[in-house]
PDB file of C-alpha atoms in Angstrom:
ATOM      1  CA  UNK A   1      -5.692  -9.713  62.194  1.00  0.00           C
ATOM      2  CA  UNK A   2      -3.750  -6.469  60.870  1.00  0.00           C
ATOM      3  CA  UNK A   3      -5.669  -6.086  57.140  1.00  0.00           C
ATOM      4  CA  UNK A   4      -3.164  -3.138  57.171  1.00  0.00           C
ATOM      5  CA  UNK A   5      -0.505  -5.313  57.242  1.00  0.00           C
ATOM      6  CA  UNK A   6      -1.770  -7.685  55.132  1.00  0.00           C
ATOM      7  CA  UNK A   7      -2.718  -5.282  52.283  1.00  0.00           C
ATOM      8  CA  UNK A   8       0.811  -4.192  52.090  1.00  0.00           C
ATOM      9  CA  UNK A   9       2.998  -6.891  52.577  1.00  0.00           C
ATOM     10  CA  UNK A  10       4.925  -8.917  49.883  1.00  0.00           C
ATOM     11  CA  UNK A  11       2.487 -12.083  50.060  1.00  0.00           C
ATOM     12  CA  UNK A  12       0.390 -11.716  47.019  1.00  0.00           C
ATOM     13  CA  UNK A  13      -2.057 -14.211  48.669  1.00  0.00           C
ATOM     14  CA  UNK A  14      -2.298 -12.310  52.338  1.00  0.00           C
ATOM     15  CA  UNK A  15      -3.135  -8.984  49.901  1.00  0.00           C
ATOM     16  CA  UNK A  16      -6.293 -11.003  48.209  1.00  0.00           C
ATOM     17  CA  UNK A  17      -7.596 -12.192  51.352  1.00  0.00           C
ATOM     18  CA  UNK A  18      -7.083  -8.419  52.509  1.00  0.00           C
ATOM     19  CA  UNK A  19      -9.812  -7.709  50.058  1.00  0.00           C
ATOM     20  CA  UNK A  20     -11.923 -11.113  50.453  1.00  0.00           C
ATOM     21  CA  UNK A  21     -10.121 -13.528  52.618  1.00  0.00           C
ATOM     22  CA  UNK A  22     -13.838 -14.089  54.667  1.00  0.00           C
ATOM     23  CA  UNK A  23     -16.008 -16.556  53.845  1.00  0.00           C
ATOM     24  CA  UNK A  24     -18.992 -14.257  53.974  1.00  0.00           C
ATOM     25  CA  UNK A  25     -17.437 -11.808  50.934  1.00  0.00           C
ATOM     26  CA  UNK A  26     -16.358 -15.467  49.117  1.00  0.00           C
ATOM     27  CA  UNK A  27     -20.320 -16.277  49.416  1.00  0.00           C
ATOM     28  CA  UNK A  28     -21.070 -13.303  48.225  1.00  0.00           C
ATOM     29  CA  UNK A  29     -19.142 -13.057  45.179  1.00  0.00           C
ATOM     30  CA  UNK A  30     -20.492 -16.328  45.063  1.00  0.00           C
ATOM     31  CA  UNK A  31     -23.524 -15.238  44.932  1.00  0.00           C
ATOM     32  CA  UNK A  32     -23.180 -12.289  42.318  1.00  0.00           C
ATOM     33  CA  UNK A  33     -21.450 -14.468  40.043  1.00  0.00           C
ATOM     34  CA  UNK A  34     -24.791 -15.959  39.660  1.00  0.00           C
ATOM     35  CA  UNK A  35     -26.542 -13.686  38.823  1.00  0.00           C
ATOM     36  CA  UNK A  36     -27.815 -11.436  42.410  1.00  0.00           C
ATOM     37  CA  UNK A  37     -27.460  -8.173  42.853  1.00  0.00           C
ATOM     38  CA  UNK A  38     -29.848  -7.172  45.475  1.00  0.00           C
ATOM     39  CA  UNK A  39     -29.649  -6.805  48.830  1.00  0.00           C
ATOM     40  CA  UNK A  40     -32.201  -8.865  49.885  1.00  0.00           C
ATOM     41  CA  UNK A  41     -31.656 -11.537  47.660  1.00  0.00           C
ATOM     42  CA  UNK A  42     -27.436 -11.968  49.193  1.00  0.00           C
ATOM     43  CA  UNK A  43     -29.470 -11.879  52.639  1.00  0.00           C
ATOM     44  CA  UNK A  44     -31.938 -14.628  51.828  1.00  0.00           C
ATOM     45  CA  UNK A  45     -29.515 -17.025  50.190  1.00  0.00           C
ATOM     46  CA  UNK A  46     -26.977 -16.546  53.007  1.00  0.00           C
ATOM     47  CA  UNK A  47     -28.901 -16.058  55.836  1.00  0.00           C
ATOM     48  CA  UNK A  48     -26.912 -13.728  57.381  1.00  0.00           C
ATOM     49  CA  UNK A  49     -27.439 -10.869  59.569  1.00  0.00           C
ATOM     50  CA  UNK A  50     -28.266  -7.731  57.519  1.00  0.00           C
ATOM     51  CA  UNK A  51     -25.603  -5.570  59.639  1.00  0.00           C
ATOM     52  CA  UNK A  52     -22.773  -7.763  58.774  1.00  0.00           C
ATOM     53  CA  UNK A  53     -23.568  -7.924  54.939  1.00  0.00           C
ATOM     54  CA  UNK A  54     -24.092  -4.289  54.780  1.00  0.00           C
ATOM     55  CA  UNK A  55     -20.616  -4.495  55.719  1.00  0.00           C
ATOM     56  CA  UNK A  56     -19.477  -7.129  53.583  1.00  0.00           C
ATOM     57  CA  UNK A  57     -20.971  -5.074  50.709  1.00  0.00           C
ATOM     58  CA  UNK A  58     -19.552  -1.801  52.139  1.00  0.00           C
ATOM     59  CA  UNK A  59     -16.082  -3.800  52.073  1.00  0.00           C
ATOM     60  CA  UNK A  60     -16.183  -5.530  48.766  1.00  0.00           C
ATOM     61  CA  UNK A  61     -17.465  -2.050  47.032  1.00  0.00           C
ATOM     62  CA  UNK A  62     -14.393  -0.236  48.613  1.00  0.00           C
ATOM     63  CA  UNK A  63     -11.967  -3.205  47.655  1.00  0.00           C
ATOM     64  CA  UNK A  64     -13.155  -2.158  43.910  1.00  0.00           C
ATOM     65  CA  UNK A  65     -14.704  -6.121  43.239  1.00  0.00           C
ATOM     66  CA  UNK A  66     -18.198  -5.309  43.286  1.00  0.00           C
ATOM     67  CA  UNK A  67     -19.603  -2.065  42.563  1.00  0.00           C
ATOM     68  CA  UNK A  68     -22.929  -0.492  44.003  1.00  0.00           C
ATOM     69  CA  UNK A  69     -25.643   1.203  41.509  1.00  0.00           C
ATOM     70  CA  UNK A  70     -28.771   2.797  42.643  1.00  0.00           C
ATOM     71  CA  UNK A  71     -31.417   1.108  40.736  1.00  0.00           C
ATOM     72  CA  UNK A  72     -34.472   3.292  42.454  1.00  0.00           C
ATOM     73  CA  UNK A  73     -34.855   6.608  43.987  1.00  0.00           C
ATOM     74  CA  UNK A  74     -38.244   6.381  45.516  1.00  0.00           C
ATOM     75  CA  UNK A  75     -37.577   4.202  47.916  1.00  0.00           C
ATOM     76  CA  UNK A  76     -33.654   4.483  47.390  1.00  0.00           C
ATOM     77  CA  UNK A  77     -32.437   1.164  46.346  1.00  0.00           C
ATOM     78  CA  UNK A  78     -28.844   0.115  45.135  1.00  0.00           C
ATOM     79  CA  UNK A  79     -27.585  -3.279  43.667  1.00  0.00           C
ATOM     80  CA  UNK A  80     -23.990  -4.928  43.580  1.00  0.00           C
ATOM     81  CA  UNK A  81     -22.893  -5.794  40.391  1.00  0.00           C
ATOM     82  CA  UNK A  82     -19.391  -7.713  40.037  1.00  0.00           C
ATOM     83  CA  UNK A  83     -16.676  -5.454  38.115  1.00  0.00           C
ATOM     84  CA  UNK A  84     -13.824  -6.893  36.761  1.00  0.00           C
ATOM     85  CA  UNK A  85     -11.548  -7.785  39.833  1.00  0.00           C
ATOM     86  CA  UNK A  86     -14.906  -9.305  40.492  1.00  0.00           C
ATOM     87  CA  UNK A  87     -15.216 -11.347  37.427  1.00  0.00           C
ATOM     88  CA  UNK A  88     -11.523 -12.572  37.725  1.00  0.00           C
ATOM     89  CA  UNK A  89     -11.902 -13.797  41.315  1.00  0.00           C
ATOM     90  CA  UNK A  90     -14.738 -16.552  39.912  1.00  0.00           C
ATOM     91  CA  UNK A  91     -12.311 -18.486  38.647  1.00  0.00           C
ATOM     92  CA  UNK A  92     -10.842 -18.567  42.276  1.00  0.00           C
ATOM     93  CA  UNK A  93     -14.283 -19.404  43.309  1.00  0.00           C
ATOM     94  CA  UNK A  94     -14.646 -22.485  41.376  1.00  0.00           C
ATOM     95  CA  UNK A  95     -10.705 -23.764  41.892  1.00  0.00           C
ATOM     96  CA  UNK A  96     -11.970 -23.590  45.832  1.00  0.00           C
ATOM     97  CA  UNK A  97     -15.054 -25.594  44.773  1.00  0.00           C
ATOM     98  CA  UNK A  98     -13.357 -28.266  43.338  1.00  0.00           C
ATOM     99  CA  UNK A  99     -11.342 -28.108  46.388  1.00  0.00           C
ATOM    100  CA  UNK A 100     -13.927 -28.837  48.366  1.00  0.00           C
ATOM    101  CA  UNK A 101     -15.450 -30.982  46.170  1.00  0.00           C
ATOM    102  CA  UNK A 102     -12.895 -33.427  46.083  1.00  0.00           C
ATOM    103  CA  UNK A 103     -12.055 -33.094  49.855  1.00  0.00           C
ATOM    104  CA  UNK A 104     -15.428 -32.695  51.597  1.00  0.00           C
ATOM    105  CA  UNK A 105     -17.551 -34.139  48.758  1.00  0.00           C
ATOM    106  CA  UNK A 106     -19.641 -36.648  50.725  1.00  0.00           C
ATOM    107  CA  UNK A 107     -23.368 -36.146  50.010  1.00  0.00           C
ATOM    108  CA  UNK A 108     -25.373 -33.870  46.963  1.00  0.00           C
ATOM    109  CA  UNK A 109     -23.278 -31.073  45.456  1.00  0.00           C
ATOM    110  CA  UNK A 110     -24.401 -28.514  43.197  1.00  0.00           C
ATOM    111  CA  UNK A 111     -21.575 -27.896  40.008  1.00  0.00           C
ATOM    112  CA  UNK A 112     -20.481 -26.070  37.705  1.00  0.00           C
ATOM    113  CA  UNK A 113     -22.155 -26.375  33.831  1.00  0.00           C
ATOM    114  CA  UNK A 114     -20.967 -25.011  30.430  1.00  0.00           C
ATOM    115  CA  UNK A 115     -23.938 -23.837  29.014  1.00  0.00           C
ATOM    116  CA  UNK A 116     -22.823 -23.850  25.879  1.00  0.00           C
ATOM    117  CA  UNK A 117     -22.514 -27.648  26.152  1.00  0.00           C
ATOM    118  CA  UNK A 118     -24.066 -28.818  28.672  1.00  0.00           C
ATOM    119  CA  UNK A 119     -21.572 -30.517  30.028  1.00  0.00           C
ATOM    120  CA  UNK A 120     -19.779 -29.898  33.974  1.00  0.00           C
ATOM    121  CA  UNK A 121     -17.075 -27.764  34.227  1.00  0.00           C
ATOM    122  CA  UNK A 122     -14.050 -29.277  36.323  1.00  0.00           C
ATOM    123  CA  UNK A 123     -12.110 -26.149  37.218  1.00  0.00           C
ATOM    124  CA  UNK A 124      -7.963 -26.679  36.830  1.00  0.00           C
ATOM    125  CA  UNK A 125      -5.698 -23.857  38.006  1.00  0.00           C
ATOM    126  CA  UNK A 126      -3.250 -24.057  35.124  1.00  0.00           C
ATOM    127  CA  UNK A 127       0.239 -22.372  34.842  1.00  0.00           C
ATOM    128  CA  UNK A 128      -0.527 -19.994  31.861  1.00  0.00           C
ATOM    129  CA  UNK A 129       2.980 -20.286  29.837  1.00  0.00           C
ATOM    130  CA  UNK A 130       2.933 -24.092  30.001  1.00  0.00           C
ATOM    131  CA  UNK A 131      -0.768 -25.021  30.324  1.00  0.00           C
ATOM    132  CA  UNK A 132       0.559 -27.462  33.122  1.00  0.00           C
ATOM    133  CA  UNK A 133      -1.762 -27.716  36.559  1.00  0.00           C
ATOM    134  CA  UNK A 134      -0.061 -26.016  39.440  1.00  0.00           C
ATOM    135  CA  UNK A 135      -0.344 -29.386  41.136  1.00  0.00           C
ATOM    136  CA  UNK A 136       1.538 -30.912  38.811  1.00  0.00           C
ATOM    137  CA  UNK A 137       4.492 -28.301  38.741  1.00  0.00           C
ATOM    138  CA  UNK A 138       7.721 -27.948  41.132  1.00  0.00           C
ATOM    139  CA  UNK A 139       7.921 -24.447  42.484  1.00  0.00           C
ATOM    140  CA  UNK A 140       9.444 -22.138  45.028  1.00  0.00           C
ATOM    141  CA  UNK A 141       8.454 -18.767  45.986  1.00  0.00           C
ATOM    142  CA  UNK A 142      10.918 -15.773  44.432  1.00  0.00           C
ATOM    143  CA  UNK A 143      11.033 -12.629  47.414  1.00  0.00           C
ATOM    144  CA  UNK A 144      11.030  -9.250  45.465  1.00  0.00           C
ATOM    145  CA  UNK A 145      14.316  -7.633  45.329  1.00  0.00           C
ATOM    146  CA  UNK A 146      15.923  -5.402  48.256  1.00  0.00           C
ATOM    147  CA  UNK A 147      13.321  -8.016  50.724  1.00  0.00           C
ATOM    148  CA  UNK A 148      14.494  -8.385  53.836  1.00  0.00           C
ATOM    149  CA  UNK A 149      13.085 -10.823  56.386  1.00  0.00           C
ATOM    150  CA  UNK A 150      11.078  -8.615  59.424  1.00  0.00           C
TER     151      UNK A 150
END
C-alpha cells in the first residue's frame, strides 16, 4: 500500500487511514482514550510485540494524534498522551464500536457509559447541519474542482 499516495490523494477517508487506517494504531488510540499512556501498559493490554508498537507509537506521534512526553530521566521514560486530532478520532472509535456491535455482537461486550448518568452511550454519526444520522441521509460524493480521474 502507497501511504504516499494515500496521504495526498482527494479521498478524505484514504488520508485518515494514512495516519491510522491499522488496527494496531485504532487499539491504541483505543487504548489512550482510556486513560494509558505508558508503554508498557499499550503492550500488556494488546499483547503485541514491543517492536511493532514502538512503531505504532513512532507513527501515531509523527501523524500529530498522540504526542510523546518524557515523564522520567533516570531511567528515561516517555508516555503518549492523545492531542486533539487524538481526541476527535474517539468519536470514530466508538461509531466503529457500534459497528461492530451491532454486526459481530454475539457474546459479552464491554460499552460505552456516560458517567455523568450512568447510563450507555449508543454512538450515532450525525450530519451536523441537520442532526440527521448519515444512515438515514441520501448522498453522493462532490470531486474537488479542476479533479480529473487518474
Amino acid at each position: 500500500m502507497d501511504i504516499d499516495k494515500l496521504s495526498s490523494g482527494t479521498c478524505a477517508i484514504s488520508r485518515g487511514l494514512a495516519l491510522v487506517g491499522d488496527a494496531w494504531s485504532a487499539l491504541i488510540l483505543r487504548d489512550a482514550s482510556r486513560g494509558m499512556t505508558q508503554f508498557d501498559q499499550f503492550r500488556t493490554s494488546l499483547g503485541i510485540a514491543p517492536n511493532i508498537l514502538s512503531r505504532r507509537l513512532k507513527s501515531l506521534t509523527e501523524a500529530g494524534v498522540l504526542e510523546k512526553r518524557r515523564y522520567s530521566e533516570r531511567p528515561p521514560r516517555d508516555e503518549y498522551v492523545l492531542t486533539q486530532a487524538g481526541r476527535d478520532f474517539i468519536p470514530v472509535l466508538a461509531a466503529m464500536g457500534e459497528w461492530g456491535r451491532r454486526y459481530n455482537g454475539d457474546g459479552k461486550l464491554s460499552h460505552l457509559v456516560n458517567e455523568e448518568t450512568g447510563c450507555p452511550v449508543r454512538a450515532v454519526v450525525v450530519d451536523e447541519s441537520t442532526g440527521r444520522p448519515l444512515s438515514d441521509l441520501s448522498m453522493r460524493l462532490e470531486m474537488p474542482d479542476g479533479w480529473q480521474p487518474a
